[in-house]
Amino acid sequence: MRAIFSVLLLAALLWTLGLAWFIHDSRQAPHVATVCDGIVTLTGGQSRIETSITLLNGGYGQLLLISGVGPHVTLDQLMKVQKQSLSQDMEARITLGRRAVSTIGNAYEITTWARDHKLHSLLVVTAGYHIRRAIVELHRTAPELDLVPYPVLPPALEAPLTRQTLHLLVREYLKLLGAELGNLTGLPDGNAGLTAH
């Protein structure tokens, strides 16, 4: 019984230390971007689309995929929400991905888009608490791609942590552990997270 208790205690300690690291890592400010063939942003949180448009305009990628857009949302509508305007040249370089409904779905949608456009390196834009899981899923679907993370710091994580924010971070930490476990075991995930044509 003592041995079992010791193992459980060690596991709980490692889990807690891992969560503390994850929370700290999730709240880091974005670093300097790297120029890549393309830019992809995974929708679902504040500042992601705005950041990816700024990166595209800054020449950090030739093409941009916004993955996980609603089926009836237009680029004009997105830009009104972001309070941004685009030139015709910029509009031609942006693709709205409408099939993904989960991170795994994002990974498949991004992989297909990158292969169709013969891209070899991607700047991946999403929230800091989501970036590591997004990279894990993308590596699984497209191991040949060079992925450069560009985490965005949402406003909720800039302020002191609330119970709601902490709950979000714990949930995302558990999802990351699940993705890492799936990656290690090599369990197939099918095409989960993609809507049908």
Tab-separated table of C-alpha atoms in Angstrom, residues 11-27 129 132 161 165-177:
chain	number	residue	atom	x	y	z
A	11	ALA	CA	2.152	11.132	-10.219
A	12	ALA	CA	0.077	13.894	-8.600
A	13	LEU	CA	3.206	15.968	-7.997
A	14	LEU	CA	4.390	15.577	-11.596
A	15	TRP	CA	0.909	16.433	-12.894
A	16	THR	CA	0.787	19.580	-10.750
A	17	LEU	CA	4.284	20.678	-11.760
A	18	GLY	CA	3.368	20.087	-15.391
A	19	LEU	CA	0.240	22.213	-15.001
A	20	ALA	CA	2.241	25.027	-13.393
A	21	TRP	CA	4.709	24.954	-16.302
A	22	PHE	CA	1.822	24.877	-18.802
A	23	ILE	CA	0.143	27.935	-17.237
A	24	HIS	CA	3.435	29.846	-17.231
A	25	ASP	CA	4.162	28.832	-20.837
A	26	SER	CA	0.650	29.785	-21.993
A	27	ARG	CA	1.036	33.336	-20.692
A	129	TYR	CA	-2.618	27.640	-24.260
A	132	ARG	CA	1.489	23.091	-28.266
A	161	LEU	CA	-6.131	34.374	-13.376
A	165	THR	CA	-9.558	31.109	-16.927
A	166	LEU	CA	-7.935	28.531	-14.639
A	167	HIS	CA	-10.627	26.028	-15.595
A	168	LEU	CA	-9.863	26.687	-19.273
A	169	LEU	CA	-6.132	26.151	-18.710
A	170	VAL	CA	-6.657	22.888	-16.800
A	171	ARG	CA	-8.927	21.616	-19.580
A	172	GLU	CA	-6.399	22.559	-22.266
A	173	TYR	CA	-3.581	20.949	-20.255
A	174	LEU	CA	-5.532	17.672	-20.102
A	175	LYS	CA	-6.176	17.863	-23.856
A	176	LEU	CA	-2.456	18.398	-24.477
A	177	LEU	CA	-1.608	15.344	-22.366
